[in-house]
mmCIF file of N, CA, C and O in Angstrom:
data_model
loop_
_atom_site.group_PDB
_atom_site.id
_atom_site.type_symbol
_atom_site.label_atom_id
_atom_site.label_comp_id
_atom_site.label_asym_id
_atom_site.label_seq_id
_atom_site.Cartn_x
_atom_site.Cartn_y
_atom_site.Cartn_z
ATOM 1 N N UNK A 27 14.656 5.242 -4.409
ATOM 2 C CA UNK A 27 13.387 4.720 -4.857
ATOM 3 C C UNK A 27 12.256 5.582 -4.304
ATOM 4 O O UNK A 27 12.291 5.999 -3.160
ATOM 5 N N UNK A 28 11.262 5.803 -5.128
ATOM 6 C CA UNK A 28 10.039 6.431 -4.644
ATOM 7 C C UNK A 28 8.915 5.421 -4.785
ATOM 8 O O UNK A 28 9.014 4.479 -5.576
ATOM 9 N N UNK A 29 7.868 5.622 -4.027
ATOM 10 C CA UNK A 29 6.760 4.678 -4.110
ATOM 11 C C UNK A 29 6.138 4.674 -5.510
ATOM 12 O O UNK A 29 5.554 3.680 -5.927
ATOM 13 N N UNK A 30 6.282 5.756 -6.252
ATOM 14 C CA UNK A 30 5.677 5.849 -7.583
ATOM 15 C C UNK A 30 6.267 4.826 -8.550
ATOM 16 O O UNK A 30 5.651 4.505 -9.569
ATOM 17 N N UNK A 31 7.446 4.301 -8.235
ATOM 18 C CA UNK A 31 8.056 3.263 -9.066
ATOM 19 C C UNK A 31 7.324 1.932 -8.926
ATOM 20 O O UNK A 31 7.407 1.081 -9.808
ATOM 21 N N UNK A 32 6.613 1.741 -7.812
ATOM 22 C CA UNK A 32 6.022 0.437 -7.526
ATOM 23 C C UNK A 32 4.527 0.460 -7.228
ATOM 24 O O UNK A 32 3.893 -0.591 -7.176
ATOM 25 N N UNK A 33 3.959 1.636 -7.009
ATOM 26 C CA UNK A 33 2.539 1.752 -6.673
ATOM 27 C C UNK A 33 1.822 2.451 -7.818
ATOM 28 O O UNK A 33 2.304 3.451 -8.344
ATOM 29 N N UNK A 34 0.662 1.920 -8.193
ATOM 30 C CA UNK A 34 -0.131 2.580 -9.235
ATOM 31 C C UNK A 34 -1.592 2.598 -8.822
ATOM 32 O O UNK A 34 -2.018 1.855 -7.932
ATOM 33 N N UNK A 35 -2.324 3.455 -9.488
ATOM 34 C CA UNK A 35 -3.751 3.568 -9.236
ATOM 35 C C UNK A 35 -4.443 3.741 -10.584
ATOM 36 O O UNK A 35 -4.101 4.644 -11.345
ATOM 37 N N UNK A 36 -5.365 2.838 -10.884
ATOM 38 C CA UNK A 36 -6.095 2.848 -12.154
ATOM 39 C C UNK A 36 -7.543 2.516 -11.849
ATOM 40 O O UNK A 36 -7.823 1.494 -11.211
ATOM 41 N N UNK A 37 -8.450 3.349 -12.298
ATOM 42 C CA UNK A 37 -9.863 3.141 -11.971
ATOM 43 C C UNK A 37 -10.400 1.795 -12.457
ATOM 44 O O UNK A 37 -11.417 1.328 -11.983
ATOM 45 N N UNK A 38 -9.690 1.146 -13.384
ATOM 46 C CA UNK A 38 -10.129 -0.158 -13.889
ATOM 47 C C UNK A 38 -9.568 -1.322 -13.072
ATOM 48 O O UNK A 38 -9.927 -2.468 -13.316
ATOM 49 N N UNK A 39 -8.699 -1.020 -12.134
ATOM 50 C CA UNK A 39 -8.101 -2.065 -11.291
ATOM 51 C C UNK A 39 -8.441 -1.763 -9.849
ATOM 52 O O UNK A 39 -8.084 -0.711 -9.323
ATOM 53 N N UNK A 40 -9.152 -2.665 -9.207
ATOM 54 C CA UNK A 40 -9.522 -2.547 -7.793
ATOM 55 C C UNK A 40 -10.184 -1.194 -7.482
ATOM 56 O O UNK A 40 -9.929 -0.587 -6.452
ATOM 57 N N UNK A 41 -11.013 -0.735 -8.429
ATOM 58 C CA UNK A 41 -11.778 0.505 -8.267
ATOM 59 C C UNK A 41 -10.888 1.721 -8.013
ATOM 60 O O UNK A 41 -11.291 2.684 -7.371
ATOM 61 N N UNK A 42 -9.658 1.674 -8.501
ATOM 62 C CA UNK A 42 -8.752 2.811 -8.371
ATOM 63 C C UNK A 42 -7.946 2.854 -7.094
ATOM 64 O O UNK A 42 -7.174 3.789 -6.879
ATOM 65 N N UNK A 43 -8.114 1.846 -6.242
ATOM 66 C CA UNK A 43 -7.293 1.818 -5.024
ATOM 67 C C UNK A 43 -5.824 1.633 -5.418
ATOM 68 O O UNK A 43 -5.516 0.974 -6.408
ATOM 69 N N UNK A 44 -4.912 2.207 -4.649
ATOM 70 C CA UNK A 44 -3.498 2.023 -4.965
ATOM 71 C C UNK A 44 -3.090 0.564 -4.783
ATOM 72 O O UNK A 44 -3.424 -0.063 -3.777
ATOM 73 N N UNK A 45 -2.410 0.032 -5.789
ATOM 74 C CA UNK A 45 -1.968 -1.363 -5.790
ATOM 75 C C UNK A 45 -0.485 -1.434 -6.132
ATOM 76 O O UNK A 45 0.090 -0.486 -6.666
ATOM 77 N N UNK A 46 0.103 -2.580 -5.838
ATOM 78 C CA UNK A 46 1.457 -2.856 -6.305
ATOM 79 C C UNK A 46 1.363 -3.033 -7.817
ATOM 80 O O UNK A 46 0.519 -3.797 -8.295
ATOM 81 N N UNK A 47 2.181 -2.306 -8.554
ATOM 82 C CA UNK A 47 2.121 -2.359 -10.017
ATOM 83 C C UNK A 47 2.151 -3.792 -10.520
ATOM 84 O O UNK A 47 2.912 -4.625 -10.037
ATOM 85 N N UNK A 48 1.288 -4.068 -11.489
ATOM 86 C CA UNK A 48 1.246 -5.380 -12.115
ATOM 87 C C UNK A 48 0.502 -6.421 -11.298
ATOM 88 O O UNK A 48 0.509 -7.594 -11.654
ATOM 89 N N UNK A 49 -0.120 -5.995 -10.186
ATOM 90 C CA UNK A 49 -0.865 -6.932 -9.342
ATOM 91 C C UNK A 49 -2.222 -6.327 -8.993
ATOM 92 O O UNK A 49 -2.516 -5.194 -9.354
ATOM 93 N N UNK A 50 -2.996 -7.091 -8.267
ATOM 94 C CA UNK A 50 -4.247 -6.600 -7.693
ATOM 95 C C UNK A 50 -4.129 -6.557 -6.167
ATOM 96 O O UNK A 50 -5.115 -6.578 -5.454
ATOM 97 N N UNK A 51 -2.902 -6.506 -5.692
ATOM 98 C CA UNK A 51 -2.640 -6.444 -4.255
ATOM 99 C C UNK A 51 -2.615 -4.976 -3.845
ATOM 100 O O UNK A 51 -1.754 -4.212 -4.283
ATOM 101 N N UNK A 52 -3.585 -4.608 -3.002
ATOM 102 C CA UNK A 52 -3.708 -3.205 -2.616
ATOM 103 C C UNK A 52 -2.759 -2.850 -1.471
ATOM 104 O O UNK A 52 -2.372 -3.699 -0.669
ATOM 105 N N UNK A 53 -2.421 -1.571 -1.438
ATOM 106 C CA UNK A 53 -1.648 -1.041 -0.318
ATOM 107 C C UNK A 53 -2.428 -1.302 0.967
ATOM 108 O O UNK A 53 -1.856 -1.709 1.984
ATOM 109 N N UNK A 54 -3.727 -1.091 0.916
ATOM 110 C CA UNK A 54 -4.584 -1.319 2.082
ATOM 111 C C UNK A 54 -4.439 -2.742 2.619
ATOM 112 O O UNK A 54 -4.316 -2.943 3.831
ATOM 113 N N UNK A 55 -4.439 -3.731 1.739
ATOM 114 C CA UNK A 55 -4.310 -5.131 2.171
ATOM 115 C C UNK A 55 -2.984 -5.353 2.895
ATOM 116 O O UNK A 55 -2.947 -5.963 3.966
ATOM 117 N N UNK A 56 -1.910 -4.841 2.321
ATOM 118 C CA UNK A 56 -0.593 -5.033 2.950
ATOM 119 C C UNK A 56 -0.539 -4.364 4.310
ATOM 120 O O UNK A 56 -0.032 -4.950 5.280
ATOM 121 N N UNK A 57 -1.070 -3.148 4.414
ATOM 122 C CA UNK A 57 -1.079 -2.450 5.702
ATOM 123 C C UNK A 57 -1.943 -3.186 6.715
ATOM 124 O O UNK A 57 -1.576 -3.305 7.890
ATOM 125 N N UNK A 58 -3.089 -3.690 6.272
ATOM 126 C CA UNK A 58 -3.981 -4.430 7.171
ATOM 127 C C UNK A 58 -3.287 -5.684 7.706
ATOM 128 O O UNK A 58 -3.331 -5.987 8.898
ATOM 129 N N UNK A 59 -2.621 -6.417 6.800
ATOM 130 C CA UNK A 59 -1.906 -7.629 7.229
ATOM 131 C C UNK A 59 -0.812 -7.282 8.240
ATOM 132 O O UNK A 59 -0.635 -7.980 9.234
ATOM 133 N N UNK A 60 -0.091 -6.181 7.988
ATOM 134 C CA UNK A 60 0.975 -5.784 8.912
ATOM 135 C C UNK A 60 0.389 -5.342 10.252
ATOM 136 O O UNK A 60 0.961 -5.636 11.300
ATOM 137 N N UNK A 61 -0.767 -4.685 10.228
ATOM 138 C CA UNK A 61 -1.388 -4.262 11.492
ATOM 139 C C UNK A 61 -1.868 -5.456 12.299
ATOM 140 O O UNK A 61 -2.031 -5.359 13.512
ATOM 141 N N UNK A 62 -2.070 -6.575 11.616
ATOM 142 C CA UNK A 62 -2.483 -7.804 12.295
ATOM 143 C C UNK A 62 -1.285 -8.655 12.711
ATOM 144 O O UNK A 62 -1.456 -9.770 13.198
ATOM 145 N N UNK A 63 -0.084 -8.122 12.505
ATOM 146 C CA UNK A 63 1.106 -8.803 12.987
ATOM 147 C C UNK A 63 1.988 -9.442 11.929
ATOM 148 O O UNK A 63 3.038 -9.999 12.261
ATOM 149 N N UNK A 64 1.585 -9.370 10.660
ATOM 150 C CA UNK A 64 2.412 -9.967 9.610
ATOM 151 C C UNK A 64 3.695 -9.160 9.450
ATOM 152 O O UNK A 64 3.684 -7.924 9.530
ATOM 153 N N UNK A 65 4.786 -9.862 9.243
ATOM 154 C CA UNK A 65 6.079 -9.223 9.008
ATOM 155 C C UNK A 65 6.338 -9.187 7.500
ATOM 156 O O UNK A 65 5.630 -9.833 6.719
ATOM 157 N N UNK A 66 7.369 -8.472 7.118
ATOM 158 C CA UNK A 66 7.724 -8.446 5.693
ATOM 159 C C UNK A 66 8.016 -9.867 5.197
ATOM 160 O O UNK A 66 7.499 -10.264 4.155
ATOM 161 N N UNK A 67 8.803 -10.678 5.920
ATOM 162 C CA UNK A 67 9.005 -12.059 5.460
ATOM 163 C C UNK A 67 7.688 -12.840 5.341
ATOM 164 O O UNK A 67 7.519 -13.636 4.407
ATOM 165 N N UNK A 68 6.749 -12.604 6.268
ATOM 166 C CA UNK A 68 5.442 -13.263 6.170
ATOM 167 C C UNK A 68 4.745 -12.888 4.871
ATOM 168 O O UNK A 68 4.196 -13.744 4.166
ATOM 169 N N UNK A 69 4.745 -11.591 4.560
ATOM 170 C CA UNK A 69 4.076 -11.119 3.344
ATOM 171 C C UNK A 69 4.740 -11.676 2.092
ATOM 172 O O UNK A 69 4.057 -12.030 1.127
ATOM 173 N N UNK A 70 6.052 -11.781 2.115
ATOM 174 C CA UNK A 70 6.758 -12.344 0.963
ATOM 175 C C UNK A 70 6.451 -13.826 0.786
ATOM 176 O O UNK A 70 6.444 -14.333 -0.340
ATOM 177 N N UNK A 71 6.158 -14.498 1.873
ATOM 178 C CA UNK A 71 5.747 -15.905 1.790
ATOM 179 C C UNK A 71 4.320 -16.005 1.267
ATOM 180 O O UNK A 71 4.013 -16.850 0.424
ATOM 181 N N UNK A 72 3.431 -15.132 1.764
ATOM 182 C CA UNK A 72 2.031 -15.131 1.328
ATOM 183 C C UNK A 72 1.888 -14.739 -0.132
ATOM 184 O O UNK A 72 1.014 -15.248 -0.833
ATOM 185 N N UNK A 73 2.721 -13.817 -0.567
ATOM 186 C CA UNK A 73 2.651 -13.284 -1.929
ATOM 187 C C UNK A 73 4.038 -13.366 -2.556
ATOM 188 O O UNK A 73 4.763 -12.376 -2.643
ATOM 189 N N UNK A 74 4.437 -14.565 -3.008
ATOM 190 C CA UNK A 74 5.820 -14.789 -3.448
ATOM 191 C C UNK A 74 6.253 -13.964 -4.664
ATOM 192 O O UNK A 74 7.451 -13.816 -4.899
ATOM 193 N N UNK A 75 5.299 -13.411 -5.393
ATOM 194 C CA UNK A 75 5.675 -12.594 -6.548
ATOM 195 C C UNK A 75 6.000 -11.150 -6.148
ATOM 196 O O UNK A 75 6.458 -10.365 -6.975
ATOM 197 N N UNK A 76 5.799 -10.802 -4.867
ATOM 198 C CA UNK A 76 6.179 -9.483 -4.379
ATOM 199 C C UNK A 76 7.647 -9.470 -3.993
ATOM 200 O O UNK A 76 8.239 -10.504 -3.695
ATOM 201 N N UNK A 77 8.194 -8.269 -3.972
ATOM 202 C CA UNK A 77 9.556 -8.059 -3.492
ATOM 203 C C UNK A 77 9.492 -7.178 -2.245
ATOM 204 O O UNK A 77 8.517 -6.447 -2.042
ATOM 205 N N UNK A 78 10.519 -7.232 -1.446
ATOM 206 C CA UNK A 78 10.561 -6.396 -0.250
ATOM 207 C C UNK A 78 10.357 -4.925 -0.611
ATOM 208 O O UNK A 78 9.677 -4.184 0.094
ATOM 209 N N UNK A 79 10.928 -4.493 -1.723
ATOM 210 C CA UNK A 79 10.789 -3.102 -2.151
ATOM 211 C C UNK A 79 9.328 -2.728 -2.405
ATOM 212 O O UNK A 79 8.941 -1.569 -2.214
ATOM 213 N N UNK A 80 8.491 -3.685 -2.820
ATOM 214 C CA UNK A 80 7.066 -3.418 -3.015
ATOM 215 C C UNK A 80 6.394 -3.079 -1.689
ATOM 216 O O UNK A 80 5.600 -2.139 -1.597
ATOM 217 N N UNK A 81 6.725 -3.832 -0.668
ATOM 218 C CA UNK A 81 6.127 -3.620 0.649
ATOM 219 C C UNK A 81 6.611 -2.303 1.244
ATOM 220 O O UNK A 81 5.825 -1.532 1.806
ATOM 221 N N UNK A 82 7.888 -2.015 1.084
ATOM 222 C CA UNK A 82 8.418 -0.744 1.570
ATOM 223 C C UNK A 82 7.787 0.432 0.820
ATOM 224 O O UNK A 82 7.512 1.476 1.417
ATOM 225 N N UNK A 83 7.515 0.250 -0.458
ATOM 226 C CA UNK A 83 6.845 1.295 -1.234
ATOM 227 C C UNK A 83 5.434 1.525 -0.714
ATOM 228 O O UNK A 83 4.959 2.662 -0.655
ATOM 229 N N UNK A 84 4.748 0.456 -0.324
ATOM 230 C CA UNK A 84 3.402 0.595 0.243
ATOM 231 C C UNK A 84 3.455 1.399 1.540
ATOM 232 O O UNK A 84 2.605 2.268 1.776
ATOM 233 N N UNK A 85 4.435 1.127 2.373
ATOM 234 C CA UNK A 85 4.597 1.899 3.615
ATOM 235 C C UNK A 85 4.927 3.354 3.324
ATOM 236 O O UNK A 85 4.397 4.267 3.971
ATOM 237 N N UNK A 86 5.778 3.584 2.339
ATOM 238 C CA UNK A 86 6.145 4.944 1.961
ATOM 239 C C UNK A 86 4.919 5.689 1.425
ATOM 240 O O UNK A 86 4.695 6.857 1.764
ATOM 241 N N UNK A 87 4.125 5.015 0.609
ATOM 242 C CA UNK A 87 2.901 5.623 0.072
ATOM 243 C C UNK A 87 1.972 6.026 1.217
ATOM 244 O O UNK A 87 1.468 7.153 1.250
ATOM 245 N N UNK A 88 1.750 5.124 2.157
ATOM 246 C CA UNK A 88 0.858 5.411 3.281
ATOM 247 C C UNK A 88 1.375 6.581 4.109
ATOM 248 O O UNK A 88 0.595 7.441 4.529
ATOM 249 N N UNK A 89 2.668 6.648 4.326
ATOM 250 C CA UNK A 89 3.215 7.754 5.115
ATOM 251 C C UNK A 89 3.064 9.073 4.374
ATOM 252 O O UNK A 89 2.794 10.109 4.989
ATOM 253 N N UNK A 90 3.195 9.064 3.052
ATOM 254 C CA UNK A 90 3.001 10.278 2.262
ATOM 255 C C UNK A 90 1.549 10.744 2.326
ATOM 256 O O UNK A 90 1.279 11.935 2.467
ATOM 257 N N UNK A 91 0.622 9.825 2.220
ATOM 258 C CA UNK A 91 -0.802 10.177 2.297
ATOM 259 C C UNK A 91 -1.102 10.806 3.652
ATOM 260 O O UNK A 91 -1.757 11.843 3.735
ATOM 261 N N UNK A 92 -0.607 10.198 4.718
ATOM 262 C CA UNK A 92 -0.849 10.734 6.055
ATOM 263 C C UNK A 92 -0.153 12.074 6.274
ATOM 264 O O UNK A 92 -0.694 12.963 6.942
ATOM 265 N N UNK A 93 1.010 12.238 5.708
ATOM 266 C CA UNK A 93 1.732 13.491 5.868
ATOM 267 C C UNK A 93 0.991 14.659 5.227
ATOM 268 O O UNK A 93 1.104 15.793 5.668
ATOM 269 N N UNK A 94 0.215 14.356 4.196
ATOM 270 C CA UNK A 94 -0.520 15.404 3.474
ATOM 271 C C UNK A 94 -1.990 15.466 3.863
ATOM 272 O O UNK A 94 -2.751 16.225 3.256
ATOM 273 N N UNK A 95 -2.373 14.692 4.860
ATOM 274 C CA UNK A 95 -3.769 14.664 5.301
ATOM 275 C C UNK A 95 -4.104 15.942 6.053
ATOM 276 O O UNK A 95 -3.327 16.418 6.881
ATOM 277 N N UNK A 96 -5.267 16.485 5.785
ATOM 278 C CA UNK A 96 -5.726 17.659 6.501
ATOM 279 C C UNK A 96 -6.697 17.197 7.592
ATOM 280 O O UNK A 96 -7.704 16.543 7.312
ATOM 281 N N UNK A 97 -6.357 17.512 8.824
ATOM 282 C CA UNK A 97 -7.175 17.093 9.954
ATOM 283 C C UNK A 97 -8.132 18.224 10.310
ATOM 284 O O UNK A 97 -7.707 19.363 10.483
ATOM 285 N N UNK A 98 -9.392 17.884 10.383
ATOM 286 C CA UNK A 98 -10.404 18.863 10.752
ATOM 287 C C UNK A 98 -10.871 18.529 12.157
ATOM 288 O O UNK A 98 -11.352 17.427 12.421
ATOM 289 N N UNK A 99 -10.719 19.470 13.067
ATOM 290 C CA UNK A 99 -11.107 19.258 14.458
ATOM 291 C C UNK A 99 -12.609 19.478 14.586
ATOM 292 O O UNK A 99 -13.095 20.605 14.500
ATOM 293 N N UNK A 100 -13.332 18.399 14.811
ATOM 294 C CA UNK A 100 -14.772 18.485 14.935
ATOM 295 C C UNK A 100 -15.246 18.715 16.359
ATOM 296 O O UNK A 100 -16.437 18.829 16.625
ATOM 297 N N UNK A 101 -14.315 18.823 17.312
ATOM 298 C CA UNK A 101 -14.721 18.976 18.722
ATOM 299 C C UNK A 101 -15.036 20.415 19.084
ATOM 300 O O UNK A 101 -15.538 20.678 20.174
ATOM 301 N N UNK A 102 -14.770 21.369 18.225
ATOM 302 C CA UNK A 102 -14.989 22.787 18.538
ATOM 303 C C UNK A 102 -16.404 23.225 18.140
ATOM 304 O O UNK A 102 -16.601 24.295 17.604
ATOM 305 N N UNK A 103 -17.378 22.425 18.415
ATOM 306 C CA UNK A 103 -18.761 22.769 18.028
ATOM 307 C C UNK A 103 -19.511 23.435 19.142
ATOM 308 O O UNK A 103 -19.280 23.362 20.272
#
């Protein structure tokens, strides 16, 4: 599975933020909930129409974005 099977981005949905396909649940929301201590079972309870694979796809998407992020060192001024 790749995240592209479950994550989409459309400028007409949530201003183009990446969401779980067929929903308005953003990757950002899922990551924020997990950073606040929510577990995958918690998220599945909060959003019963999601599947575990959706949440894992959100994590995979975030890791891909970070892996391709270009860091600019601003301390060398």
